[in-house]
Each structure stands twice: as structure tokens, then as C-alpha cells.
PDB file of C-alpha atoms in Angstrom:
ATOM      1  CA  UNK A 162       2.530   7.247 -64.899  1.00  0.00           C
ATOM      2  CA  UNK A 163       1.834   6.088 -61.455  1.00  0.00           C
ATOM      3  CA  UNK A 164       5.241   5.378 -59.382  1.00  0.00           C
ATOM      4  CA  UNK A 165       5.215   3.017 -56.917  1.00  0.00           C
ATOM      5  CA  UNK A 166       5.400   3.967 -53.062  1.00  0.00           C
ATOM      6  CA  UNK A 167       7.996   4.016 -50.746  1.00  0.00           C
ATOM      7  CA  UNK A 168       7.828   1.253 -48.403  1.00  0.00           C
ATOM      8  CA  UNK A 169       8.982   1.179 -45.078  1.00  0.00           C
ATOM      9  CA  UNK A 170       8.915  -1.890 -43.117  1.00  0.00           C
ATOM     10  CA  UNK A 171       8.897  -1.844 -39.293  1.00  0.00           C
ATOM     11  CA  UNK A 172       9.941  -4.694 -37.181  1.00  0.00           C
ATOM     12  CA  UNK A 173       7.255  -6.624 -34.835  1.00  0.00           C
ATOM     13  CA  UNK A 174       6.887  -6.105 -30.453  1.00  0.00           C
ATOM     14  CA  UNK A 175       7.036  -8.734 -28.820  1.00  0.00           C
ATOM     15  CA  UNK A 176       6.244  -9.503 -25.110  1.00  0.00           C
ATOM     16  CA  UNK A 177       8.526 -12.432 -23.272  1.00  0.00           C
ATOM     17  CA  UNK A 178       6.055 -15.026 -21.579  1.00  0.00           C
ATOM     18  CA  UNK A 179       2.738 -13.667 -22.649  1.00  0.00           C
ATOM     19  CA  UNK A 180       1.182 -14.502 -26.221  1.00  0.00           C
ATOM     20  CA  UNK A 181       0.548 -11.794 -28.738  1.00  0.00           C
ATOM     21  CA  UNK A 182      -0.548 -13.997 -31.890  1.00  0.00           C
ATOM     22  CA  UNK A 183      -3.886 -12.438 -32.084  1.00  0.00           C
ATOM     23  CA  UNK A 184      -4.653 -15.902 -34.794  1.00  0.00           C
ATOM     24  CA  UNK A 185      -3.812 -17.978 -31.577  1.00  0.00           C
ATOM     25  CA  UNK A 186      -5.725 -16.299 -29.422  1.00  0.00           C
ATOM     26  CA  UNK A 187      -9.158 -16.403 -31.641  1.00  0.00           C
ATOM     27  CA  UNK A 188      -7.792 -20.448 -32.257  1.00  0.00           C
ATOM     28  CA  UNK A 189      -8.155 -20.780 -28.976  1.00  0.00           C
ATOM     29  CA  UNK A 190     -10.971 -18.473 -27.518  1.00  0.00           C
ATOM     30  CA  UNK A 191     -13.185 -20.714 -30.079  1.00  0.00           C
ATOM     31  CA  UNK A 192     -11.618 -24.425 -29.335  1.00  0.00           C
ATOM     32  CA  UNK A 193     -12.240 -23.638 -25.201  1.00  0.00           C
ATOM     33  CA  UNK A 194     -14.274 -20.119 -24.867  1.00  0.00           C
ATOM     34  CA  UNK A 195     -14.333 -21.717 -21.188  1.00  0.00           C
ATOM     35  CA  UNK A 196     -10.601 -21.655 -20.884  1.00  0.00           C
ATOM     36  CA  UNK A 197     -10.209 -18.056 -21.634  1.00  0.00           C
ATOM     37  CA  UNK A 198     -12.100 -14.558 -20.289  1.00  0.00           C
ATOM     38  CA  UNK A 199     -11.764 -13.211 -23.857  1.00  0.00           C
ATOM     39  CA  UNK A 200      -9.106 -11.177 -25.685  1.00  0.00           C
ATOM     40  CA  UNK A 201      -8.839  -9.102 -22.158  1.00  0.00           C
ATOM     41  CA  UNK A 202      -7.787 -12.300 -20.329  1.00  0.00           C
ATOM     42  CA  UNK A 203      -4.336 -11.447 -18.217  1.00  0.00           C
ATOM     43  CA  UNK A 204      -2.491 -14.377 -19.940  1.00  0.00           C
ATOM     44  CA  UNK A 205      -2.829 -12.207 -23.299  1.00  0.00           C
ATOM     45  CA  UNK A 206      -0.973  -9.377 -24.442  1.00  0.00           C
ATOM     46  CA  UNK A 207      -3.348  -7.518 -25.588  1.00  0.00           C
ATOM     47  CA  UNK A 208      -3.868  -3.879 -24.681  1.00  0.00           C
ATOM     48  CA  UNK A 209      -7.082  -4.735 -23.331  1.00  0.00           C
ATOM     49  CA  UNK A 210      -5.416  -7.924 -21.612  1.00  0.00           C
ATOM     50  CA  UNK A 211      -2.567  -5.522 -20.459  1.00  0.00           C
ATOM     51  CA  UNK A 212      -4.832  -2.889 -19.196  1.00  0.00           C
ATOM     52  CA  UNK A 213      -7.299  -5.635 -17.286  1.00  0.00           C
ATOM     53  CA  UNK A 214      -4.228  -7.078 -15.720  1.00  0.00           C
ATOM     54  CA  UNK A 215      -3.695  -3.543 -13.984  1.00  0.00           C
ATOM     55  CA  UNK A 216      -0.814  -2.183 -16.881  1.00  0.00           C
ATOM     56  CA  UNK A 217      -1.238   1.644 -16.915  1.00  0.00           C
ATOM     57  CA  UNK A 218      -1.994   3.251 -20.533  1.00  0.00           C
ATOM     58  CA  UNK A 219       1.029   5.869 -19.499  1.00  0.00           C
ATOM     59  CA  UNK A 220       3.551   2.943 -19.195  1.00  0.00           C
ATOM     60  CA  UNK A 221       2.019   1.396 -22.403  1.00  0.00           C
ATOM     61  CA  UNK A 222       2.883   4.672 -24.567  1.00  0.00           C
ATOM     62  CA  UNK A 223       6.540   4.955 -22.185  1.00  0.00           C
ATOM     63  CA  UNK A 224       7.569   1.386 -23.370  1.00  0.00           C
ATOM     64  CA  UNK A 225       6.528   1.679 -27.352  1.00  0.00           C
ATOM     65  CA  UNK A 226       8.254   5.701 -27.665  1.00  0.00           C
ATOM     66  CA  UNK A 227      11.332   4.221 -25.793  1.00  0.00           C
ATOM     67  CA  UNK A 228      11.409   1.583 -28.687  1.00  0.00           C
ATOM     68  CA  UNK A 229      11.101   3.606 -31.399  1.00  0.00           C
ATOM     69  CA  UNK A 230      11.133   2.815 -35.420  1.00  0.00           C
ATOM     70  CA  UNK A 231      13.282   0.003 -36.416  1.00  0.00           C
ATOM     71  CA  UNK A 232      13.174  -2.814 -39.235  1.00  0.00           C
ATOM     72  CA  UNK A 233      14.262  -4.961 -36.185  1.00  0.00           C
ATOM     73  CA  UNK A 234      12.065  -7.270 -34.536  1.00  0.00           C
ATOM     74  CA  UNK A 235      11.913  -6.128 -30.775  1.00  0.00           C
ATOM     75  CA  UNK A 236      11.084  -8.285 -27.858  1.00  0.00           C
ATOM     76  CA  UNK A 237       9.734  -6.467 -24.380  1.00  0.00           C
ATOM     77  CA  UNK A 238      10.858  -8.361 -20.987  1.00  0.00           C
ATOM     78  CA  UNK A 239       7.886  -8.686 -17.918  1.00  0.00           C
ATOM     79  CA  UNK A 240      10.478  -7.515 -15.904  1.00  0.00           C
ATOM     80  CA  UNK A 241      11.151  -4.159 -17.687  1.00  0.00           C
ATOM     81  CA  UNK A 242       7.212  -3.566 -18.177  1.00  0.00           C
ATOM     82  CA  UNK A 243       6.604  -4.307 -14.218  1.00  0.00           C
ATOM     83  CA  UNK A 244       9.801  -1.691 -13.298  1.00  0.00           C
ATOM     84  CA  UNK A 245       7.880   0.877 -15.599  1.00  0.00           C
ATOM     85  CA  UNK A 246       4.632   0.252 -14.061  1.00  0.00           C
ATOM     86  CA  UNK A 247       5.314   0.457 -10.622  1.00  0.00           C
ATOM     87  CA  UNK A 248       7.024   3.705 -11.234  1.00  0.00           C
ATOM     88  CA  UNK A 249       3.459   5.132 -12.805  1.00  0.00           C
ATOM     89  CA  UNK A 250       1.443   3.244 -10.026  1.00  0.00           C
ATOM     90  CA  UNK A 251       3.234   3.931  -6.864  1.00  0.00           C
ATOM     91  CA  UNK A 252       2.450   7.333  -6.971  1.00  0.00           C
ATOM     92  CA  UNK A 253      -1.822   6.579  -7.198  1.00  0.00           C
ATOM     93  CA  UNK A 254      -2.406   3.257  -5.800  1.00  0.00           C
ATOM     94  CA  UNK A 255      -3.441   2.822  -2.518  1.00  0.00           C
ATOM     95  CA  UNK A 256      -2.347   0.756  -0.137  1.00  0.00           C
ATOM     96  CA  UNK A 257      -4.709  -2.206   1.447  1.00  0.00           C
ATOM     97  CA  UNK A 258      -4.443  -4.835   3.982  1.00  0.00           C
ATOM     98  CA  UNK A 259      -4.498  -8.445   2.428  1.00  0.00           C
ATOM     99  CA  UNK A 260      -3.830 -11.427   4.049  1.00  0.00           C
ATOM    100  CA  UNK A 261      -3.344 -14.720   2.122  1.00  0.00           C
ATOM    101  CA  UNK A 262      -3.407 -18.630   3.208  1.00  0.00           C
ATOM    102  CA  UNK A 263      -4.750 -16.830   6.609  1.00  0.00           C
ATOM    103  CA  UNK A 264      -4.240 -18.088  10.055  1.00  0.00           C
ATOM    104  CA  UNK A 265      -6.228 -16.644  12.999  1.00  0.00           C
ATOM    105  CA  UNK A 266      -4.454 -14.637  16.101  1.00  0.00           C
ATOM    106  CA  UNK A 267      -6.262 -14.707  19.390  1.00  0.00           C
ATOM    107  CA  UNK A 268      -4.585 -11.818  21.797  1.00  0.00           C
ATOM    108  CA  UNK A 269      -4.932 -11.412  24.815  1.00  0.00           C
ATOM    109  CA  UNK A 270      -4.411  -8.687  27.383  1.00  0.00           C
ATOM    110  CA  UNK A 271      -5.260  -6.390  24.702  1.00  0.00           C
ATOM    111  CA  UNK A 272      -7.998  -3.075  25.586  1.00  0.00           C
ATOM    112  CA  UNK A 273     -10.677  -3.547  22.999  1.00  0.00           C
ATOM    113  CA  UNK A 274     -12.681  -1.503  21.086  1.00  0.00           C
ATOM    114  CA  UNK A 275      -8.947  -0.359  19.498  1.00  0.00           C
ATOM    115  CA  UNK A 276      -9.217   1.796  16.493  1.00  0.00           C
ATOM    116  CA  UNK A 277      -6.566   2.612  14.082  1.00  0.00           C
ATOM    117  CA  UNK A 278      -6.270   5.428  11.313  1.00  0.00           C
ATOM    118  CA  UNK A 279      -4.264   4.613   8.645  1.00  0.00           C
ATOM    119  CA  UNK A 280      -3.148   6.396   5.642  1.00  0.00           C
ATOM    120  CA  UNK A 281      -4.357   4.824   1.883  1.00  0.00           C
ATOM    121  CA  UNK A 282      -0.832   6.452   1.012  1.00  0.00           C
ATOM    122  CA  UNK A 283       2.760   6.776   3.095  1.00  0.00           C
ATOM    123  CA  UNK A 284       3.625  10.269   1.249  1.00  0.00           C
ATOM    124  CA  UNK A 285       0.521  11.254  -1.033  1.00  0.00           C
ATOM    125  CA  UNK A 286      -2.650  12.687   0.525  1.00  0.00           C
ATOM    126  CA  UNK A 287      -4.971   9.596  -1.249  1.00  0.00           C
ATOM    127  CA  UNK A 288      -7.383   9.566   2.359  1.00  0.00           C
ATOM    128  CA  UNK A 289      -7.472   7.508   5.065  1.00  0.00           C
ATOM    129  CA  UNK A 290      -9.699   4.665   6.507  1.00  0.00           C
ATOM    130  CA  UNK A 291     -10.575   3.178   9.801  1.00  0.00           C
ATOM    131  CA  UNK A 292      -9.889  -0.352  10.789  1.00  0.00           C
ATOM    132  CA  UNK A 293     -11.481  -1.144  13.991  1.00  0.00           C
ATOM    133  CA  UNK A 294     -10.926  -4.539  16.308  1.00  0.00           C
ATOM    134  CA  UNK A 295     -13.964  -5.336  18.339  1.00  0.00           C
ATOM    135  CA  UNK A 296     -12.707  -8.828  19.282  1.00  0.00           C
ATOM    136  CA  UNK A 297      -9.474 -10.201  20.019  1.00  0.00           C
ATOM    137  CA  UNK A 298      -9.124 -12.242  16.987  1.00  0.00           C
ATOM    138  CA  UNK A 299      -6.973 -11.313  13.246  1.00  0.00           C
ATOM    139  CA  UNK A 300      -6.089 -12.784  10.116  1.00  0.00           C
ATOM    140  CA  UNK A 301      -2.176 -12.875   9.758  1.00  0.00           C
ATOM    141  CA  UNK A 302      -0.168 -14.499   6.487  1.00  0.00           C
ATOM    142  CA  UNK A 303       0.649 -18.457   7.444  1.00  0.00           C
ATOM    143  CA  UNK A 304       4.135 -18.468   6.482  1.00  0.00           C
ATOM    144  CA  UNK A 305       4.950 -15.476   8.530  1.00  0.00           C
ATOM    145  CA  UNK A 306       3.532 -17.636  11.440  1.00  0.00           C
ATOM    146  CA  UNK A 307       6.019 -20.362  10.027  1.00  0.00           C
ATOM    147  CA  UNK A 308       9.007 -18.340  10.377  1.00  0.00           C
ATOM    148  CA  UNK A 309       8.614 -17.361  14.186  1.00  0.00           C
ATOM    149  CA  UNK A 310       8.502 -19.546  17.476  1.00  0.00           C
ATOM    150  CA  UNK A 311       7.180 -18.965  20.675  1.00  0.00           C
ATOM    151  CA  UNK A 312       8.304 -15.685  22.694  1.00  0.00           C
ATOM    152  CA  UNK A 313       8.920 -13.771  19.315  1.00  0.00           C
ATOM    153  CA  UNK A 314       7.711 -10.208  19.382  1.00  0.00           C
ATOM    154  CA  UNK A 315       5.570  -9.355  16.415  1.00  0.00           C
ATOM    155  CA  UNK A 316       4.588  -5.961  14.810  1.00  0.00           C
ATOM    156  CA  UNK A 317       1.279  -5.902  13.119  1.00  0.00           C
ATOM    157  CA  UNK A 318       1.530  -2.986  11.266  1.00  0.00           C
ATOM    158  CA  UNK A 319       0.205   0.463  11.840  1.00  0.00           C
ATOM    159  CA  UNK A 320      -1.555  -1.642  15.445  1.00  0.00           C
ATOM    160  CA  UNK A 321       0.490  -3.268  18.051  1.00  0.00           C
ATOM    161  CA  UNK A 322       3.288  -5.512  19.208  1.00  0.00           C
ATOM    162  CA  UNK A 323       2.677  -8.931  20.318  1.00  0.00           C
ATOM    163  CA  UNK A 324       4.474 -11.733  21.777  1.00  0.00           C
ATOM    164  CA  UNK A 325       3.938 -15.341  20.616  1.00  0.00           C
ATOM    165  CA  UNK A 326       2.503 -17.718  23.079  1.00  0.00           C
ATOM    166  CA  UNK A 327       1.320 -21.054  21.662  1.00  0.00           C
ATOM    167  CA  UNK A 328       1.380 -21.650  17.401  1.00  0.00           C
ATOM    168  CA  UNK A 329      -1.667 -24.191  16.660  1.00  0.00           C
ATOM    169  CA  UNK A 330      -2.813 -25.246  13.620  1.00  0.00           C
ATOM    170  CA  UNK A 331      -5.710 -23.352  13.627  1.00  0.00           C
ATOM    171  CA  UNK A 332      -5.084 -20.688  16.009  1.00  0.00           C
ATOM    172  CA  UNK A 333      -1.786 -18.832  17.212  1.00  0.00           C
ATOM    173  CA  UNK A 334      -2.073 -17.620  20.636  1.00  0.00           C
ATOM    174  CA  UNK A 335      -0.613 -14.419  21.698  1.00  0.00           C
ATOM    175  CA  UNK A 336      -0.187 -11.728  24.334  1.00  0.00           C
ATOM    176  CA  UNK A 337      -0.364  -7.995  23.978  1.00  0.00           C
ATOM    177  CA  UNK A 338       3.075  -6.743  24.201  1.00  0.00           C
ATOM    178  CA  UNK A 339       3.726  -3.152  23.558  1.00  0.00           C
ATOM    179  CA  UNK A 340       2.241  -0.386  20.946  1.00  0.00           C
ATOM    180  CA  UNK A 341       5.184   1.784  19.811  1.00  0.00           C
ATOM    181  CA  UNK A 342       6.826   0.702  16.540  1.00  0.00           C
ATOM    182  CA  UNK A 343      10.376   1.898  18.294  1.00  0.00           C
ATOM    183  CA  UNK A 344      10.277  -0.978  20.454  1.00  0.00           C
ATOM    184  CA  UNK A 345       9.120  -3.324  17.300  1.00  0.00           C
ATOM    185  CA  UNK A 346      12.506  -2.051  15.522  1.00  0.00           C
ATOM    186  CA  UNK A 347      14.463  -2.403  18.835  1.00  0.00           C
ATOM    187  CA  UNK A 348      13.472  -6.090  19.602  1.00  0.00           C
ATOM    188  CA  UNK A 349      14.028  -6.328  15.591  1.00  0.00           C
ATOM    189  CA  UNK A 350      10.322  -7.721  15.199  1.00  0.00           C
ATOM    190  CA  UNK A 351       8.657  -8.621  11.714  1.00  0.00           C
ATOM    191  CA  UNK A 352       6.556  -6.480  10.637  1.00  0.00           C
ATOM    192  CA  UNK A 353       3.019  -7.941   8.997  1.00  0.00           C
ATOM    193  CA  UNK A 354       0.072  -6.934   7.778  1.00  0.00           C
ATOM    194  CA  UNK A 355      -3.545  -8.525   9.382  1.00  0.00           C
ATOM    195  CA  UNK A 356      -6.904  -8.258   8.753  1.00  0.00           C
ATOM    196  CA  UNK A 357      -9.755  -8.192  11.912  1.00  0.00           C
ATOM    197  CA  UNK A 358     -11.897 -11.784  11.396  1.00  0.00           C
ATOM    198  CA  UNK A 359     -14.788  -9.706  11.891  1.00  0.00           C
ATOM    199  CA  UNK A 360     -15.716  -8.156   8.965  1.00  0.00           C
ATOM    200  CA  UNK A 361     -12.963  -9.154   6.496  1.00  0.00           C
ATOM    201  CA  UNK A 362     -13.228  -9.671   3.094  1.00  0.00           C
ATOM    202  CA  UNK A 363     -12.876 -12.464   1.284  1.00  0.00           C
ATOM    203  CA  UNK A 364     -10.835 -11.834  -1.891  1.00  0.00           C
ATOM    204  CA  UNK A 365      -9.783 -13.756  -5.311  1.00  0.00           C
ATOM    205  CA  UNK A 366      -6.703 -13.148  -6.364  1.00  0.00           C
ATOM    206  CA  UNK A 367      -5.948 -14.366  -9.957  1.00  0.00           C
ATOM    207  CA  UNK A 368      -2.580 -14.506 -11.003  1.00  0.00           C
ATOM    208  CA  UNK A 369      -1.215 -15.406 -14.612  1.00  0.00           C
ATOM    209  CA  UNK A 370       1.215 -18.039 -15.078  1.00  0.00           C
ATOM    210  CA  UNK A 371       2.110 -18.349 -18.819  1.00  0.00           C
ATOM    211  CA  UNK A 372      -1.112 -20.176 -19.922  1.00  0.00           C
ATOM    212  CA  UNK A 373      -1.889 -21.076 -16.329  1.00  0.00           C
ATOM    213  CA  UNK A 374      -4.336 -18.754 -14.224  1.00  0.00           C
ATOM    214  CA  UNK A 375      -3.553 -19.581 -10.179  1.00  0.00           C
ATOM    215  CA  UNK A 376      -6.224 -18.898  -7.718  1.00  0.00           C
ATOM    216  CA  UNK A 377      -5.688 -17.555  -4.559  1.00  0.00           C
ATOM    217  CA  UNK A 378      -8.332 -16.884  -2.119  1.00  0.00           C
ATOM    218  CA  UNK A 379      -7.501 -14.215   0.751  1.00  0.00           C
ATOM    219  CA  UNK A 380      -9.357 -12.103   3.148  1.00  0.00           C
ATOM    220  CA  UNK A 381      -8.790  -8.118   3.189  1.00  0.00           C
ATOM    221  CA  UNK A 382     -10.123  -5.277   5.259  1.00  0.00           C
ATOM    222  CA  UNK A 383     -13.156  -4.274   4.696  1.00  0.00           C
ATOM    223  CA  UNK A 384     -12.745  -0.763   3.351  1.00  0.00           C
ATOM    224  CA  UNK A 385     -10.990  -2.523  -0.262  1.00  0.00           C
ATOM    225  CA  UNK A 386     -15.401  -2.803  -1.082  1.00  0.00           C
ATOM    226  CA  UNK A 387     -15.853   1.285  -1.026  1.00  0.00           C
ATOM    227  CA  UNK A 388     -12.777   1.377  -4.259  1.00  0.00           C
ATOM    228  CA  UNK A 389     -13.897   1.545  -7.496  1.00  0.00           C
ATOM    229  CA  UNK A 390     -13.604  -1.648 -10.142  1.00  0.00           C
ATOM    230  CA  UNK A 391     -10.705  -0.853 -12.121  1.00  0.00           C
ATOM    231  CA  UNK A 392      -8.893   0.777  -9.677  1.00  0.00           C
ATOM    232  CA  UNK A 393      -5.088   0.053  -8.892  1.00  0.00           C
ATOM    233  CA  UNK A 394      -4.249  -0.982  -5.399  1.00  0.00           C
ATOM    234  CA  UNK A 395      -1.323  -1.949  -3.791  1.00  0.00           C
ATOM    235  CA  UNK A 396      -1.275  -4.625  -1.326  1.00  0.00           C
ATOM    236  CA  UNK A 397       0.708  -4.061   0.986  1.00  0.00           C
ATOM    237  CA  UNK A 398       3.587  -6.864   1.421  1.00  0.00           C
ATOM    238  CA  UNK A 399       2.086  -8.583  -2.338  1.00  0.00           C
ATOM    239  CA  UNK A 400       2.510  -6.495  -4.978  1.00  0.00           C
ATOM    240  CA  UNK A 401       0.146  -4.187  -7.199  1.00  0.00           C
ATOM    241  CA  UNK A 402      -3.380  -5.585  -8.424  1.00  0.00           C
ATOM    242  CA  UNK A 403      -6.185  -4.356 -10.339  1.00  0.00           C
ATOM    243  CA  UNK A 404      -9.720  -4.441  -8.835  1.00  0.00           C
ATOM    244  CA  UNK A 405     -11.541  -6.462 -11.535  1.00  0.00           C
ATOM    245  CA  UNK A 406     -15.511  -6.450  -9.657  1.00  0.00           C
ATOM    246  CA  UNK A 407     -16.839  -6.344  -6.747  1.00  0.00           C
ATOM    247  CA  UNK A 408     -19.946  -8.639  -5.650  1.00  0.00           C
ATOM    248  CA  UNK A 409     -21.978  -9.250  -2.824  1.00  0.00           C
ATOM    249  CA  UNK A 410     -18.806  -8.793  -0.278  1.00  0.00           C
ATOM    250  CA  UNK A 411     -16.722 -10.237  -2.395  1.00  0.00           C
ATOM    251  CA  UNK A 412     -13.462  -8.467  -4.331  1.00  0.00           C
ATOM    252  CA  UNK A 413     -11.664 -10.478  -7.600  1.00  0.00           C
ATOM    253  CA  UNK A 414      -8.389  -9.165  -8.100  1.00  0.00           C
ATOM    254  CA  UNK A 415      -5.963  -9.279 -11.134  1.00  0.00           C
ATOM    255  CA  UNK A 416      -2.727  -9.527 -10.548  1.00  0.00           C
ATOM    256  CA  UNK A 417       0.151  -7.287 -11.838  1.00  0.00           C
ATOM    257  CA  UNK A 418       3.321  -7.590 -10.543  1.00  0.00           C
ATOM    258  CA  UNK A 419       5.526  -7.113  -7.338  1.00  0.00           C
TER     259      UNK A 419
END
């Protein structure tokens, strides 16, 4: 007569601060289909909500055969999902200039056209671009502005130094100081990244907070509109981010982690 079947029972995955109950999710995609981009939106963990937020299929299949088989349930920390991530993107993603809650830098003494090369990568051959300042005006991050005074020597990276004249609230004024990076690290400068006004991006960055999706809107150079949508970027001084489309000038970015 028939027998019947061995049954093994496996424990459930689950992922700390993101919701996996896919019964939830429809609840709520149908209560406020408004609310929600679908079962890819970052807030869910869903593969395709995983893989939209920038989460690389190889760290996806690293993380599950690290678990294993087990009648326990098993719970999966952000933390331990971003360290195992970062690992698999560092190596591919390349590295852009983005500049959030911008503030504008007018330098003078400074010899214009000045054109910079700079590597997408700082050890893997992923190509270069050109970033080229026509005026004497950049985009540099606010709060770095907030934690200098006066007659503080700045590095913007891979471009000049430049000394701090007058901090508005609008504009910072500075000089032209030097251009080596030696005398940067001598005069123990910060180093940030910056953005030319002309020409810059403006970029959407959506980040998930538990059920909350924050909004930031940055500018970026111009060359993050030649990548590809779905690409994985770094950027630089943020963290990594997934290029979710690009539209009329415009670049919407997910989020992924530090």
C-alpha cells in the first residue's frame, strides 16, 4: 500500500527591519497602490525589492548557502547583508561625484578652463571621465561647509586646494590655494567631493526607512547620465546606490547602504 512520505520541515528567513509577509505586502499594495512602487519597492524584501534596492544576486545566493538547512527559524541582520554586498560591489561599481543639501563655492584666483581626469575606479581599470570647470563656481556638501571657518584650507578632491574666505548663506567665498594633495595632507585639510554648477545633475536619491521612503534631492556630475539604469555606483563619500532611470537630465537613485 502507499506509505506516507518523509517530511522534512525547514525553518523560515527572515530579514531584520524590512517586511517579508508577502500577504502584507498584497494587503497593502491594494489598500494604497499609491503608497507602494509594487512588490520591487526598496522597503520590501523581496528579491525583486532586494535587487531594485541595488542587492547583488551573488550576495543573495552567499547569504542563503551560508545559512544552510535547519528546522530553525533564521533571521538575516541589514548590517550583515550590507557587509556582504559591499564586498561583491566594491570591486564593479564606479565611483561618482554627488553632492547633497548643496551650497555654491565661488573661487577666485583660480586659471580657468581647468580640466580634470579622474578614474571611475581607484584600483580597477572601469574608465575614466572628464570633469571640466568653465566658471569659478561648484557645488560642495552644506555640512562640510558647517564644520570649517574662515582661513581653512580645503581639498576638493581629485582638483585643488582652497582657502576659505567669507561662508554666506548662499555662497562660500574662497581663494585658490594650492593644487598638490601633499600640501592638502600637510595642512591636514578635508577632503570633499563637488560638482561644477554648470552642467550638474540634479539627482533623487530615495532612501528606505522601515516603511518610510526619504527623499533627497542632490546634484552630480554630469557623466552619472552616460551609466546604464540598473547599474551600481558608488558615491563617493555616501554609500552604494542603484541607478533606478534616467529622464530628461534627471537620475533617481535607490539607495543601498554605506
Amino acid at each position: 500500500g502507499w506509505r506516507y512520505p518523509e517530511v522534512v520541515n525547514f525553518g523560515r528567513v527572515g530579514l531584520e527591519g524590512l517586511i517579508l509577509s508577502k500577504s502584507w505586502i498584497k494587503s497593502k499594495l491594494k489598500e494604497s497602490p499609491d503608497k507602494f512602487m509594487g512588490f520591487d519597492d526598496i522597503r520590501f524584501a523581496t528579491i525583486s525589492g532586494l535587487r531594485r534596492r541595488g542587492i547583488l544576486p551573488e550576495t543573495i545566493r552567499e547569504i542563503i548557502l551560508s545559512l544552510g538547512l535547519s528546522p530553525a527559524d533564521a533571521r538575516i541582520s541589514w548590517v550583515n547583508i550590507a557587509a556582504v554586498n559591499r564586498k561583491n560591489a566594491d570591486p564593479i561599481a564606479k565611483r561618482v561625484f554627488v553632492v547633497c543639501d548643496p551650497i555654491k563655492v565661488r573661487v577666485s584666483g583660480v586659471e580657468l578652463p581647468k580640466e580634470v581626469e579622474i578614474s571611475y575606479h581607484p584600483s580597477k581599470d572601469l574608465g575614466k571621465r572628464r570633469i571640466i570647470l568653465t566658471k569659478p563656481e561648484l557645488f560642495v556638501p552644506h555640512h562640510d561647509i558647517e564644520k570649517v571657518k574662515p582661513g581653512t584650507i580645503v581639498r576638493l578632491m581629485e582638483l585643488f586646494n582652497i582657502e576659505i574666505k567669507h561662508i554666506g548663506e548662499e555662497v562660500v567665498e574662497a581663494a585658490y590655494h594650492s593644487t598638490g594633495l601633499d600640501e592638502a595632507r600637510k595642512r591636514e585639510a578635508p577632503i570633499i567631493q563637488w560638482t561644477p554648477c554648470e552642467n550638474s545633475l540634479k539627482v533623487e536619491i530615495l532612501k528606505a526607512e522601515k516603511l518610510r521612503l526619504r527623499k533627497e534631492y542632490c546634484v552630480a556630475e554630469k557623466s552619472l547620465v552616460e551609466m546604464k539604469s540598473g547599474e551600481v555606483i558608488q558615491m563617493v563619500r555616501l554609500g552604494f546606490g542603484r541607478i533606478d532611470r534616467i529622464k530628461r537630465g534627471r537620475v533617481v537613485v535607490m539607495y543601498t547602504h554605506e
